[in-house]
Amino acid sequence: MSKRRWLSTVLIFALLLSCFPLGISSAKAATPQQLRQIFDTMDKRTNGGNWYKNNNNESNILSWNQSYVMASYVTMYEATGDTYYLDRFIDHADSVLKTRDSVRGVKDYRGLSTPSWRTGGPNYDLNGQILNGQYYIMGVNTGMISYSFAEFAAIVYNTPALAKYKNKAEIYLQAAKDAVAVHDYEWVDNGSTGYYVFKKGAPYWTDGANLPHNQYLALARTQLAIYQATGDKFYYDRVEKMARLFKNNLTIDQKTGAYIWHYQWGKGLNGWTSSDNLSVNKPSYGGYKRYEDVSHGAIDVDFAYKAYKAGIVFTEEDMIRFGKTVENYLILPNGKVAQFVNGGVEAKYQIMIAHWLRISDYAPSAYPLAEKLITSLTGAGGSGMLAIAMTNLAANGGGGVIIKPQDPVENPPEQPELPVESGEIIINGGFEKNQTGWSGSLVTIKTESNGNKYLTNGYNWQAYQDLNLSAGEYKLTAKTKKLTATTQA
């Protein structure tokens, strides 16, 4: 069986698993204990609980399956307060970090090996989106995978009882920062708003165009969590700009007061002509006119809810309007879930309504329907696992761990600040603690057979520490080795 055919089979099988019956009667409301048992049972049914943690993302299996599994562990911690789920997350997160391009030593279409996860290549068609068998790092994939790393860190840094997890939180926070920074070359700042694009000339079918709402908001969600962990104004500003852009594209339905919005916006919605000189691969395009769907819309609304709780752009009035979207359009008169936020046809994967449960206080019909669907499962793919976790969260009170908003600062303190060896200014100069203390988006720490750790990088050296030095005399000691460099080293 070819890899392409195998990929299609795996994805179809994973989605179908979300729809099979479990055997708990839904005639009676499930208890929190029963809902938790459903999650724990399902968690062990795919690869013995390992899921896809050791896969790369060339087939999108990390971004659209494994990412949901990791998010489900963080959500189950929010629902139960049991650190067992944080430990489950760590087991998966450590493996996923090992699949980054910079660790594997593989490159994208630019010839760069970055701390992110490439997609595409000659073995995977991916519906023709990535062209000519090349490798591209999609912003939405980075957002989906990195989100749980940043969310873990935000929760740990804001929960004193979780101090034992701070070392892991530091590693995951840096990984999220590094992954997001890979897309800085695709960021567009319009003053009061900002967004990401598919860089013109990239091997993507609509290169040059703006990312759809769910795709730039996946990156926004990660950066919101980074801000909540650090207070760094850089991330606050970007989150605020993307939140404002999304809100500007929401339409109030005059009949119901609900929010309605399209999957795309801007050029992606309205299209372009060859005279716009926007795209190499798609010189002209009529635009994508469909409304947002229930699956991708859940990413949009999850971000909006978290931004609201952080006091960024969105208000409770907005949550009420999203709730009306669920009550008036997503849940159809026959009790089924609609495919689009303006109603219409039934969704193929009904279980996705559970991904909207952070706003369950504003959409009272959502939880009973989600519970009914959850208690009818016999198996679950990654998205199904998050659906079960979100149902657990709603059953235990709703919105999850609410991280207290903080004022953004220009130069946030290190998280956490580490002790410095006597006479040594640079923190962790020998990399014994991996990347602890070091900043930079293209950094990989490797270990020799004798246990010695060293820093390696593909192209530009971007490992640094900000040292506040006063006038004086300093000595810098460093050891280098050529390794496989073919030019200068």
Short mmCIF file of C-alpha atoms in Angstrom, two decimals:
data_model
loop_
_atom_site.label_atom_id
_atom_site.label_comp_id
_atom_site.label_asym_id
_atom_site.label_seq_id
_atom_site.Cartn_x
_atom_site.Cartn_y
_atom_site.Cartn_z
CA MET A 1 0.00 0.00 0.00
CA SER A 2 1.43 3.40 -0.94
CA LYS A 3 2.06 6.03 1.73
CA ARG A 4 -0.59 8.28 0.20
CA ARG A 5 -3.20 5.56 0.34
CA TRP A 6 -2.10 4.58 3.84
CA LEU A 7 -2.50 8.19 4.97
CA SER A 8 -6.04 8.39 3.62
CA THR A 9 -6.92 5.12 5.33
CA VAL A 10 -5.50 6.26 8.68
CA LEU A 11 -7.30 9.60 8.61
CA ILE A 12 -10.63 8.10 7.60
CA PHE A 13 -10.29 5.40 10.26
CA ALA A 14 -9.40 7.97 12.93
CA LEU A 15 -12.42 10.08 12.08
CA LEU A 16 -14.76 7.12 11.96
CA LEU A 17 -13.65 6.05 15.41
CA SER A 18 -15.16 9.28 16.72
CA CYS A 19 -18.61 8.08 15.68
CA PHE A 20 -18.87 4.54 17.07
CA PRO A 21 -21.14 3.81 20.06
CA LEU A 22 -19.67 3.26 23.58
CA GLY A 23 -22.41 1.47 25.47
CA ILE A 24 -23.29 3.87 28.31
CA SER A 25 -26.97 4.71 28.23
CA SER A 26 -27.52 8.37 27.40
CA ALA A 27 -31.09 8.35 28.69
CA LYS A 28 -29.71 9.37 32.07
CA ALA A 29 -27.14 12.12 32.62
CA ALA A 30 -23.61 10.79 32.99
CA THR A 31 -21.73 11.54 36.19
CA PRO A 32 -18.33 13.27 36.13
CA GLN A 33 -16.80 9.95 37.18
CA GLN A 34 -18.38 8.18 34.20
CA LEU A 35 -17.21 10.87 31.80
CA ARG A 36 -13.68 10.62 33.15
CA GLN A 37 -13.76 6.86 32.75
CA ILE A 38 -14.76 7.27 29.12
CA PHE A 39 -11.70 9.43 28.52
CA ASP A 40 -9.31 7.10 30.33
CA THR A 41 -10.65 4.07 28.48
CA MET A 42 -10.39 5.70 25.06
CA ASP A 43 -6.92 7.05 25.81
CA LYS A 44 -5.44 3.56 25.91
CA ARG A 45 -7.09 2.24 22.75
CA THR A 46 -4.79 3.74 20.12
CA ASN A 47 -1.23 2.42 20.06
CA GLY A 48 -1.51 1.53 23.73
CA GLY A 49 -1.94 5.19 24.62
CA ASN A 50 1.01 6.36 22.55
CA TRP A 51 -1.22 7.67 19.78
CA TYR A 52 0.96 9.35 17.12
CA LYS A 53 3.55 10.96 19.38
CA ASN A 54 6.49 9.47 17.48
CA ASN A 55 5.28 10.44 13.98
CA ASN A 56 6.51 13.39 11.96
CA ASN A 57 4.02 15.87 10.51
CA GLU A 58 4.61 15.36 6.80
CA SER A 59 1.14 13.81 6.54
CA ASN A 60 -0.49 16.35 8.95
CA ILE A 61 -1.00 13.63 11.56
CA LEU A 62 0.57 15.68 14.35
CA SER A 63 -1.27 18.90 13.57
CA TRP A 64 -4.74 17.43 13.04
CA ASN A 65 -4.71 14.37 15.27
CA GLN A 66 -1.90 14.27 17.82
CA SER A 67 -2.36 17.96 18.67
CA TYR A 68 -5.91 17.23 19.78
CA VAL A 69 -4.68 14.37 21.97
CA MET A 70 -2.17 16.66 23.70
CA ALA A 71 -4.79 19.38 24.13
CA SER A 72 -7.11 16.79 25.65
CA TYR A 73 -4.60 16.02 28.43
CA VAL A 74 -4.27 19.69 29.38
CA THR A 75 -8.06 20.04 29.26
CA MET A 76 -8.52 16.97 31.47
CA TYR A 77 -6.20 18.56 34.02
CA GLU A 78 -8.36 21.67 33.88
CA ALA A 79 -11.46 19.52 34.36
CA THR A 80 -10.19 17.36 37.22
CA GLY A 81 -7.16 19.04 38.79
CA ASP A 82 -5.40 15.66 38.61
CA THR A 83 -1.74 15.99 37.61
CA TYR A 84 -1.91 12.50 36.13
CA TYR A 85 -3.01 14.24 32.94
CA LEU A 86 -0.08 16.66 33.02
CA ASP A 87 2.20 13.65 33.25
CA ARG A 88 0.42 12.11 30.27
CA PHE A 89 0.99 15.36 28.41
CA ILE A 90 4.70 15.38 29.24
CA ASP A 91 5.10 11.85 27.92
CA HIS A 92 3.62 12.91 24.59
CA ALA A 93 5.12 16.41 24.44
CA ASP A 94 8.69 15.21 24.89
CA SER A 95 8.26 12.81 21.98
CA VAL A 96 6.69 15.42 19.71
CA LEU A 97 9.59 17.82 20.35
CA LYS A 98 11.93 15.14 19.02
CA THR A 99 10.06 15.19 15.70
CA ARG A 100 10.85 18.86 14.96
CA ASP A 101 12.71 19.45 11.73
CA SER A 102 15.72 20.88 13.57
CA VAL A 103 16.04 17.71 15.63
CA ARG A 104 15.48 15.36 12.70
CA GLY A 105 17.90 17.32 10.53
CA VAL A 106 15.42 17.84 7.69
CA LYS A 107 14.67 21.01 5.73
CA ASP A 108 11.74 22.92 4.26
CA TYR A 109 11.43 24.34 0.74
CA ARG A 110 13.82 27.18 1.62
CA GLY A 111 16.55 24.78 2.68
CA LEU A 112 16.07 25.69 6.35
CA SER A 113 15.90 23.24 9.23
CA THR A 114 13.78 24.96 11.86
CA PRO A 115 12.29 24.09 15.28
CA SER A 116 8.90 23.35 13.76
CA TRP A 117 7.18 20.61 11.78
CA ARG A 118 7.23 20.55 7.98
CA THR A 119 4.36 19.17 5.88
CA GLY A 120 4.19 17.69 2.39
CA GLY A 121 6.90 16.07 0.34
CA PRO A 122 6.76 13.53 -2.48
CA ASN A 123 4.90 10.89 -0.45
CA TYR A 124 1.83 12.93 0.47
CA ASP A 125 -0.61 14.71 -1.82
CA LEU A 126 -2.50 16.61 0.94
CA ASN A 127 -5.31 17.40 -1.50
CA GLY A 128 -2.93 19.22 -3.80
CA GLN A 129 -2.41 22.11 -1.39
CA ILE A 130 1.37 21.80 -1.14
CA LEU A 131 2.90 21.73 -4.60
CA ASN A 132 5.61 19.84 -6.47
CA GLY A 133 6.45 17.41 -3.68
CA GLN A 134 8.02 20.20 -1.63
CA TYR A 135 7.99 20.74 2.13
CA TYR A 136 6.22 23.73 3.64
CA ILE A 137 5.68 24.74 7.26
CA MET A 138 2.06 25.81 7.56
CA GLY A 139 1.18 28.39 10.20
CA VAL A 140 -1.96 26.56 11.26
CA ASN A 141 0.01 23.36 11.81
CA THR A 142 2.52 25.18 13.97
CA GLY A 143 -0.30 26.77 15.92
CA MET A 144 -2.16 23.51 16.46
CA ILE A 145 0.93 21.62 17.64
CA SER A 146 2.52 24.37 19.74
CA TYR A 147 -0.66 25.51 21.49
CA SER A 148 -0.66 22.86 24.21
CA PHE A 149 3.03 23.46 24.95
CA ALA A 150 2.31 27.13 25.64
CA GLU A 151 -0.92 26.39 27.52
CA PHE A 152 0.89 23.91 29.78
CA ALA A 153 3.46 26.60 30.58
CA ALA A 154 0.83 29.26 31.24
CA ILE A 155 -1.02 27.01 33.66
CA VAL A 156 2.15 25.97 35.49
CA TYR A 157 3.55 29.50 35.80
CA ASN A 158 0.23 30.73 37.20
CA THR A 159 -0.39 27.82 39.60
CA PRO A 160 2.00 27.76 42.60
CA ALA A 161 0.99 24.19 43.45
CA LEU A 162 2.53 23.05 40.15
CA ALA A 163 6.05 24.29 40.95
CA LYS A 164 7.52 20.83 40.33
CA TYR A 165 6.57 21.18 36.66
CA LYS A 166 8.44 24.46 36.10
CA ASN A 167 11.46 22.90 34.43
CA LYS A 168 9.23 21.21 31.86
CA ALA A 169 7.17 24.38 31.50
CA GLU A 170 10.30 26.34 30.66
CA ILE A 171 11.28 23.87 27.95
CA TYR A 172 7.79 23.83 26.45
CA LEU A 173 7.45 27.60 26.59
CA GLN A 174 10.70 28.05 24.69
CA ALA A 175 9.62 25.44 22.17
CA ALA A 176 6.37 27.32 21.56
CA LYS A 177 8.22 30.63 21.16
CA ASP A 178 10.70 29.09 18.75
CA ALA A 179 7.98 27.45 16.66
CA VAL A 180 5.90 30.62 16.37
CA ALA A 181 8.98 32.65 15.43
CA VAL A 182 9.45 30.46 12.35
CA HIS A 183 6.48 32.34 10.84
CA ASP A 184 7.73 35.86 11.51
CA TYR A 185 8.52 36.18 7.80
CA GLU A 186 4.81 35.63 7.07
CA TRP A 187 3.47 38.20 9.55
CA VAL A 188 1.68 41.31 8.26
CA ASP A 189 1.17 44.28 10.59
CA ASN A 190 -1.54 46.72 9.53
CA GLY A 191 -1.35 48.94 12.57
CA SER A 192 -4.51 48.15 14.51
CA THR A 193 -4.75 44.63 13.08
CA GLY A 194 -2.34 41.91 12.03
CA TYR A 195 -2.37 38.48 10.44
CA TYR A 196 -0.29 35.84 8.68
CA VAL A 197 -0.04 35.01 4.97
CA PHE A 198 1.11 32.10 2.85
CA LYS A 199 4.35 33.71 1.74
CA LYS A 200 4.39 34.60 -1.94
CA GLY A 201 6.49 32.05 -3.78
CA ALA A 202 5.94 29.33 -1.18
CA PRO A 203 4.90 25.91 -2.58
CA TYR A 204 1.30 26.45 -1.51
CA TRP A 205 -1.59 26.58 -3.93
CA THR A 206 -2.68 30.09 -2.84
CA ASP A 207 0.71 31.55 -1.98
CA GLY A 208 0.54 35.24 -1.23
CA ALA A 209 -2.99 35.07 0.22
CA ASN A 210 -4.00 35.66 3.83
CA LEU A 211 -4.54 32.71 6.15
CA PRO A 212 -8.20 31.84 6.92
CA HIS A 213 -9.54 32.77 10.35
CA ASN A 214 -8.94 29.42 12.01
CA GLN A 215 -5.38 29.27 10.72
CA TYR A 216 -4.07 32.60 11.99
CA LEU A 217 -6.10 32.18 15.19
CA ALA A 218 -4.36 28.87 15.84
CA LEU A 219 -1.13 30.88 16.02
CA ALA A 220 -2.89 33.60 18.01
CA ARG A 221 -4.03 31.06 20.58
CA THR A 222 -0.46 29.87 21.14
CA GLN A 223 0.78 33.44 21.49
CA LEU A 224 -1.99 34.27 23.95
CA ALA A 225 -0.78 31.43 26.17
CA ILE A 226 2.83 32.61 25.80
CA TYR A 227 1.75 36.08 26.91
CA GLN A 228 -0.12 34.61 29.87
CA ALA A 229 3.02 32.73 30.89
CA THR A 230 5.41 35.67 30.48
CA GLY A 231 3.58 38.99 30.29
CA ASP A 232 5.66 39.77 27.21
CA LYS A 233 4.16 42.76 25.37
CA PHE A 234 5.40 41.44 22.02
CA TYR A 235 2.92 38.58 22.16
CA TYR A 236 0.18 40.69 23.71
CA ASP A 237 0.36 43.12 20.79
CA ARG A 238 0.13 40.39 18.18
CA VAL A 239 -2.75 38.67 19.96
CA GLU A 240 -4.63 41.96 20.24
CA LYS A 241 -4.17 42.70 16.53
CA MET A 242 -5.41 39.25 15.47
CA ALA A 243 -8.31 39.37 17.90
CA ARG A 244 -9.38 42.73 16.52
CA LEU A 245 -9.12 41.46 12.94
CA PHE A 246 -11.34 38.48 13.72
CA LYS A 247 -13.91 40.61 15.55
CA ASN A 248 -13.97 43.06 12.62
CA ASN A 249 -15.03 40.19 10.36
CA LEU A 250 -17.95 39.01 12.50
CA THR A 251 -21.45 39.90 11.30
CA ILE A 252 -24.44 40.22 13.64
CA ASP A 253 -27.43 38.27 12.35
CA GLN A 254 -30.34 40.71 12.56
CA LYS A 255 -32.90 37.96 13.17
CA THR A 256 -31.23 36.26 16.13
CA GLY A 257 -28.39 38.49 17.30
CA ALA A 258 -25.96 35.64 16.62
CA TYR A 259 -22.49 36.05 15.18
CA ILE A 260 -22.06 34.74 11.62
CA TRP A 261 -18.76 34.70 9.76
CA HIS A 262 -17.06 33.18 6.76
CA TYR A 263 -14.26 30.63 6.70
CA GLN A 264 -12.12 33.14 4.82
CA TRP A 265 -11.77 36.92 4.82
CA GLY A 266 -10.03 39.60 2.75
CA LYS A 267 -8.51 38.38 -0.50
CA GLY A 268 -9.15 34.80 0.53
CA LEU A 269 -12.88 35.55 0.61
CA ASN A 270 -13.22 38.07 -2.20
CA GLY A 271 -10.55 36.74 -4.57
CA TRP A 272 -8.00 38.48 -6.74
CA THR A 273 -6.97 38.92 -10.36
CA SER A 274 -3.64 38.64 -12.13
CA SER A 275 -3.35 42.43 -12.07
CA ASP A 276 -3.11 42.27 -8.26
CA ASN A 277 0.18 40.37 -8.65
CA LEU A 278 -0.67 38.57 -5.42
CA SER A 279 0.18 34.95 -6.11
CA VAL A 280 2.69 32.98 -8.16
CA ASN A 281 0.84 29.66 -8.04
CA LYS A 282 -2.70 31.06 -8.33
CA PRO A 283 -2.51 34.25 -10.42
CA SER A 284 -6.29 34.74 -10.21
CA TYR A 285 -8.89 33.33 -7.83
CA GLY A 286 -12.59 33.92 -7.23
CA GLY A 287 -12.41 33.55 -3.46
CA TYR A 288 -13.78 30.99 -1.01
CA LYS A 289 -17.35 32.00 -0.14
CA ARG A 290 -18.49 29.35 2.33
CA TYR A 291 -19.29 30.17 5.91
CA GLU A 292 -17.12 28.88 8.74
CA ASP A 293 -17.66 25.22 9.61
CA VAL A 294 -18.26 23.67 13.02
CA SER A 295 -14.80 22.07 13.26
CA HIS A 296 -12.62 25.04 12.34
CA GLY A 297 -15.03 27.47 13.98
CA ALA A 298 -14.30 25.79 17.31
CA ILE A 299 -10.71 27.05 17.06
CA ASP A 300 -11.99 30.58 16.39
CA VAL A 301 -14.38 30.59 19.34
CA ASP A 302 -11.94 28.90 21.71
CA PHE A 303 -9.49 31.72 21.00
CA ALA A 304 -12.17 34.39 21.39
CA TYR A 305 -13.24 32.96 24.75
CA LYS A 306 -9.68 32.89 26.06
CA ALA A 307 -9.04 36.42 24.79
CA TYR A 308 -12.23 37.54 26.56
CA LYS A 309 -11.05 36.00 29.84
CA ALA A 310 -7.69 37.74 29.38
CA GLY A 311 -9.42 41.09 28.79
CA ILE A 312 -8.27 41.35 25.18
CA VAL A 313 -10.74 42.82 22.63
CA PHE A 314 -13.63 40.41 23.29
CA THR A 315 -16.31 41.00 25.92
CA GLU A 316 -19.10 38.99 27.49
CA GLU A 317 -21.49 40.44 24.93
CA ASP A 318 -19.43 38.69 22.26
CA MET A 319 -19.71 35.39 24.15
CA ILE A 320 -23.49 35.84 24.27
CA ARG A 321 -23.54 36.31 20.50
CA PHE A 322 -21.40 33.19 19.95
CA GLY A 323 -23.82 31.35 22.21
CA LYS A 324 -26.67 32.46 19.99
CA THR A 325 -24.78 31.06 17.01
CA VAL A 326 -24.84 27.65 18.69
CA GLU A 327 -28.45 27.87 19.84
CA ASN A 328 -29.91 29.22 16.60
CA TYR A 329 -27.75 27.74 13.87
CA LEU A 330 -25.24 25.08 14.92
CA ILE A 331 -27.86 22.99 16.70
CA LEU A 332 -30.60 22.30 14.19
CA PRO A 333 -34.33 21.94 15.03
CA ASN A 334 -34.00 18.15 14.69
CA GLY A 335 -31.31 18.08 17.39
CA LYS A 336 -28.47 17.46 14.95
CA VAL A 337 -25.32 19.56 14.57
CA ALA A 338 -25.02 21.76 11.47
CA GLN A 339 -21.94 21.83 9.28
CA PHE A 340 -21.72 25.64 9.13
CA VAL A 341 -22.16 28.52 11.57
CA ASN A 342 -25.15 29.74 9.55
CA GLY A 343 -26.89 26.36 9.80
CA GLY A 344 -27.87 24.31 6.77
CA VAL A 345 -26.76 20.74 6.21
CA GLU A 346 -25.94 18.33 9.02
CA ALA A 347 -22.27 17.96 9.95
CA LYS A 348 -20.58 14.69 9.11
CA TYR A 349 -18.85 14.60 12.50
CA GLN A 350 -21.50 15.54 15.04
CA ILE A 351 -19.08 15.19 17.94
CA MET A 352 -17.34 18.47 17.03
CA ILE A 353 -20.03 20.43 18.89
CA ALA A 354 -18.19 19.44 22.07
CA HIS A 355 -15.22 21.57 20.98
CA TRP A 356 -17.47 24.62 21.56
CA LEU A 357 -18.09 23.84 25.23
CA ARG A 358 -15.94 26.62 26.68
CA ILE A 359 -18.92 28.83 25.92
CA SER A 360 -21.44 26.32 27.33
CA ASP A 361 -22.67 28.93 29.84
CA TYR A 362 -23.88 30.95 26.86
CA ALA A 363 -25.15 27.98 24.83
CA PRO A 364 -27.16 25.79 27.25
CA SER A 365 -28.17 23.26 24.59
CA ALA A 366 -24.57 22.36 23.74
CA TYR A 367 -23.63 20.34 26.81
CA PRO A 368 -26.61 17.94 26.85
CA LEU A 369 -26.07 17.21 23.17
CA ALA A 370 -22.31 16.73 23.62
CA GLU A 371 -22.86 14.41 26.57
CA LYS A 372 -25.34 12.34 24.57
CA LEU A 373 -22.82 11.99 21.75
CA ILE A 374 -19.89 11.25 24.08
CA THR A 375 -21.71 8.49 25.94
CA SER A 376 -22.42 6.79 22.62
CA LEU A 377 -18.77 6.33 21.62
CA THR A 378 -16.77 3.11 21.44
CA GLY A 379 -13.66 4.73 20.04
CA ALA A 380 -12.20 8.14 19.37
CA GLY A 381 -9.63 9.77 17.15
CA GLY A 382 -7.66 12.79 18.32
CA SER A 383 -10.53 15.23 17.81
CA GLY A 384 -12.82 12.79 19.61
CA MET A 385 -10.45 12.75 22.60
CA LEU A 386 -10.62 16.53 22.86
CA ALA A 387 -14.41 16.32 22.55
CA ILE A 388 -14.51 13.93 25.52
CA ALA A 389 -12.14 16.16 27.50
CA MET A 390 -14.20 19.27 26.75
CA THR A 391 -17.34 17.45 27.89
CA ASN A 392 -15.55 16.57 31.13
CA LEU A 393 -14.57 20.21 31.49
CA ALA A 394 -18.13 21.44 31.02
CA ALA A 395 -19.44 18.82 33.45
CA ASN A 396 -17.02 20.09 36.08
CA GLY A 397 -17.83 23.76 35.77
CA GLY A 398 -17.02 25.05 32.32
CA GLY A 399 -14.26 27.39 31.29
CA GLY A 400 -11.22 25.68 32.75
CA VAL A 401 -8.24 27.27 34.50
CA ILE A 402 -8.74 31.02 34.29
CA ILE A 403 -5.36 32.69 34.16
CA LYS A 404 -5.37 36.13 35.73
CA PRO A 405 -4.69 38.80 33.08
CA GLN A 406 -1.56 40.83 33.64
CA ASP A 407 -0.36 44.10 32.24
CA PRO A 408 2.01 43.54 29.32
CA VAL A 409 5.63 44.45 29.97
CA GLU A 410 8.37 45.36 27.52
CA ASN A 411 11.06 43.24 29.16
CA PRO A 412 9.47 40.44 31.18
CA PRO A 413 11.56 38.59 33.76
CA GLU A 414 13.04 35.22 32.87
CA GLN A 415 10.71 32.34 33.75
CA PRO A 416 12.08 31.13 36.07
CA GLU A 417 15.28 33.01 36.92
CA LEU A 418 18.08 30.51 37.45
CA PRO A 419 20.99 30.67 39.87
CA VAL A 420 24.30 31.69 38.32
CA GLU A 421 27.50 29.84 39.14
CA SER A 422 30.09 31.85 41.02
CA GLY A 423 32.06 34.03 38.62
CA GLU A 424 30.01 32.86 35.63
CA ILE A 425 27.64 35.33 33.97
CA ILE A 426 26.23 33.10 31.23
CA ILE A 427 23.52 30.73 32.41
CA ASN A 428 23.93 27.06 31.52
CA GLY A 429 27.00 27.72 29.38
CA GLY A 430 27.72 24.02 28.91
CA PHE A 431 24.13 23.16 27.90
CA GLU A 432 23.88 20.59 30.71
CA LYS A 433 20.30 21.81 31.18
CA ASN A 434 19.56 21.76 27.45
CA GLN A 435 18.23 25.15 26.24
CA THR A 436 17.59 26.56 29.71
CA GLY A 437 18.60 30.22 29.78
CA TRP A 438 19.16 30.47 26.01
CA SER A 439 16.96 32.32 23.52
CA GLY A 440 16.78 31.93 19.76
CA SER A 441 14.50 30.34 17.21
CA LEU A 442 17.00 28.05 15.47
CA VAL A 443 18.71 26.24 18.31
CA THR A 444 19.16 22.51 18.83
CA ILE A 445 21.00 20.86 21.72
CA LYS A 446 22.53 17.47 20.96
CA THR A 447 24.36 14.93 23.11
CA GLU A 448 27.52 13.00 22.22
CA SER A 449 28.03 9.36 23.21
CA ASN A 450 30.17 10.50 26.15
CA GLY A 451 27.33 12.63 27.51
CA ASN A 452 28.78 15.97 26.40
CA LYS A 453 26.09 18.39 25.22
CA TYR A 454 26.62 20.89 22.46
CA LEU A 455 24.64 23.40 20.42
CA THR A 456 24.17 22.93 16.70
CA ASN A 457 22.40 25.00 14.13
CA GLY A 458 21.59 24.78 10.44
CA TYR A 459 22.45 28.25 9.20
CA ASN A 460 22.37 31.49 11.21
CA TRP A 461 23.48 31.40 14.81
CA GLN A 462 20.63 32.70 16.90
CA ALA A 463 21.46 31.34 20.34
CA TYR A 464 21.87 34.24 22.72
CA GLN A 465 21.49 35.56 26.24
CA ASP A 466 20.87 39.19 27.09
CA LEU A 467 23.62 40.21 29.53
CA ASN A 468 23.34 43.53 31.36
CA LEU A 469 27.04 44.28 31.57
CA SER A 470 28.71 47.29 33.08
CA ALA A 471 32.03 48.63 31.85
CA GLY A 472 34.84 46.23 32.67
CA GLU A 473 36.97 43.35 31.44
CA TYR A 474 35.36 39.99 30.67
CA LYS A 475 36.67 36.65 29.44
CA LEU A 476 34.70 34.50 26.99
CA THR A 477 35.63 30.82 26.79
CA ALA A 478 34.09 28.61 24.11
CA LYS A 479 34.79 25.33 22.36
CA THR A 480 33.72 24.64 18.78
CA LYS A 481 33.79 21.70 16.42
CA LYS A 482 33.27 21.55 12.67
CA LEU A 483 30.90 18.57 12.51
CA THR A 484 29.36 18.40 9.02
CA ALA A 485 29.70 22.02 7.94
CA THR A 486 30.58 22.21 4.25
CA THR A 487 31.49 25.91 4.08
CA GLN A 488 32.85 27.89 7.02
CA ALA A 489 32.70 26.78 10.61
#
